XYZ file of N, CA and C in Angstrom:
195
model
N -29.990 73.244 -1.398
C -30.218 74.475 -0.712
C -28.948 75.320 -0.688
N -27.788 74.692 -0.908
C -26.557 75.432 -0.781
C -26.414 76.597 -1.781
N -26.812 76.474 -3.062
C -26.719 77.661 -3.925
C -27.606 78.783 -3.451
N -28.770 78.413 -2.930
C -29.714 79.439 -2.445
C -29.215 80.066 -1.157
N -28.545 79.312 -0.317
C -28.005 79.841 0.916
C -26.919 80.874 0.626
N -26.082 80.571 -0.360
C -25.035 81.550 -0.742
C -25.667 82.821 -1.282
N -26.691 82.693 -2.096
C -27.377 83.845 -2.638
C -28.035 84.673 -1.521
N -28.590 83.977 -0.554
C -29.202 84.671 0.575
C -28.188 85.438 1.422
N -27.008 84.876 1.574
C -25.963 85.579 2.333
C -25.536 86.871 1.637
N -25.469 86.822 0.273
C -25.110 88.000 -0.459
C -26.190 89.047 -0.530
N -27.407 88.615 -0.838
C -28.516 89.553 -1.054
C -29.312 89.814 0.197
N -29.337 88.880 1.130
C -30.120 89.082 2.363
C -31.554 88.596 2.273
N -31.943 88.120 1.089
C -33.331 87.613 0.924
C -33.393 86.620 -0.221
N -34.421 85.880 -0.248
C -34.645 84.915 -1.334
C -36.032 85.160 -1.939
N -36.127 84.889 -3.215
C -37.422 84.971 -3.916
C -37.872 83.550 -4.170
N -39.093 83.274 -3.871
C -39.627 81.942 -3.933
C -39.713 81.342 -5.352
N -40.085 82.172 -6.334
C -40.357 81.624 -7.681
C -39.141 80.977 -8.324
N -37.902 81.504 -8.253
C -36.756 80.785 -8.849
C -36.467 79.432 -8.145
N -36.658 79.430 -6.860
C -36.421 78.157 -6.115
C -37.470 77.133 -6.538
N -38.701 77.581 -6.668
C -39.784 76.713 -7.088
C -39.510 76.154 -8.526
N -39.097 77.019 -9.438
C -38.807 76.569 -10.786
C -37.636 75.564 -10.845
N -36.600 75.800 -10.045
C -35.473 74.871 -10.036
C -35.880 73.541 -9.450
N -36.704 73.564 -8.414
C -37.154 72.310 -7.818
C -38.057 71.525 -8.760
N -38.970 72.223 -9.469
C -39.823 71.575 -10.447
C -39.002 70.962 -11.577
N -38.002 71.654 -12.016
C -37.126 71.123 -13.080
C -36.385 69.876 -12.592
N -35.888 69.924 -11.373
C -35.136 68.795 -10.845
C -36.054 67.567 -10.648
N -37.258 67.807 -10.189
C -38.182 66.669 -9.964
C -38.915 66.217 -11.198
N -38.964 67.127 -12.196
C -39.625 66.752 -13.465
C -41.144 66.834 -13.389
N -41.667 67.584 -12.431
C -43.102 67.755 -12.307
C -43.377 69.101 -11.652
N -44.602 69.605 -11.759
C -44.928 70.908 -11.163
C -44.885 70.798 -9.623
N -44.493 71.902 -9.013
C -44.398 71.941 -7.531
C -45.156 73.173 -7.048
N -46.004 72.998 -6.069
C -46.747 74.110 -5.498
C -45.849 75.023 -4.654
N -46.160 76.304 -4.671
C -45.385 77.235 -3.875
C -45.402 76.905 -2.391
N -46.558 76.394 -1.937
C -46.652 76.051 -0.534
C -45.722 74.930 -0.106
N -45.436 74.043 -1.062
C -44.494 72.946 -0.752
C -43.112 73.515 -0.573
N -42.701 74.440 -1.451
C -41.375 75.050 -1.310
C -41.285 75.767 0.017
N -42.298 76.506 0.369
C -42.271 77.317 1.567
C -42.266 76.399 2.825
N -43.248 75.532 2.897
C -43.401 74.722 4.123
C -42.355 73.657 4.262
N -42.008 72.982 3.183
C -41.113 71.840 3.278
C -39.646 72.272 3.258
N -39.294 73.328 2.566
C -37.875 73.657 2.446
C -37.486 74.897 3.255
N -38.120 76.002 2.986
C -37.683 77.256 3.630
C -37.962 77.295 5.127
N -39.183 76.901 5.510
C -39.511 76.916 6.944
C -38.684 75.943 7.676
N -38.378 74.795 7.106
C -37.560 73.789 7.744
C -36.146 74.295 8.067
N -35.635 75.184 7.231
C -34.295 75.716 7.435
C -34.272 77.026 8.172
N -35.434 77.396 8.745
C -35.487 78.582 9.593
C -35.735 79.878 8.862
N -36.091 79.849 7.596
C -36.410 81.066 6.875
C -37.831 81.482 7.252
N -38.128 82.755 7.144
C -39.441 83.243 7.426
C -40.001 84.015 6.256
N -41.266 84.013 6.151
C -41.949 84.711 5.072
C -42.115 86.160 5.439
N -41.657 87.047 4.548
C -41.809 88.484 4.794
C -42.753 89.046 3.715
N -43.799 89.658 4.172
C -44.769 90.227 3.259
C -44.617 91.750 3.241
N -44.973 92.393 2.166
C -44.890 93.867 2.139
C -45.895 94.495 3.101
N -45.584 95.725 3.501
C -46.499 96.460 4.374
C -47.809 96.740 3.614
N -48.872 96.909 4.390
C -50.188 97.184 3.787
C -50.300 98.623 3.333
N -49.502 99.497 3.888
C -49.519 100.886 3.457
C -48.091 101.470 3.507
N -47.866 102.482 2.726
C -46.586 103.137 2.681
C -46.466 104.043 3.917
N -45.299 104.102 4.582
C -45.154 104.908 5.793
C -45.397 106.399 5.556
N -45.144 106.874 4.342
C -45.303 108.304 4.047
C -46.665 108.614 3.390
N -47.578 107.637 3.401
C -48.854 107.883 2.724
C -49.689 108.870 3.548
N -50.571 109.575 2.865
C -51.428 110.586 3.477
C -52.876 110.199 3.142
N -53.590 109.575 4.076
C -54.962 109.134 3.793
C -55.866 110.315 3.402
N -55.669 111.500 3.980
C -56.535 112.655 3.650
C -56.303 113.079 2.222
N -55.081 113.068 1.749
C -54.760 113.440 0.350
C -55.330 112.397 -0.614
N -55.304 111.144 -0.242
C -55.851 110.098 -1.107
C -57.377 110.169 -1.186
N -58.035 110.583 -0.110
C -59.478 110.667 -0.118
C -59.966 111.852 -0.974
N -59.161 112.889 -1.083
C -59.575 114.091 -1.798
C -59.584 113.897 -3.304
């Protein structure tokens, strides 16, 4: 986790897919994304951030027209 922690300090966020690929390579077998999230990131206090469902500047009336 130390290389990822350093990257998180610099960038402020982590992307799951590179961590998953590195773990799968180290273990020599496929690893599910849920394993990386639940077993590693959540254990160390990271939280999952999802994108907003709509853009703050969106205009529903203009989209309906």
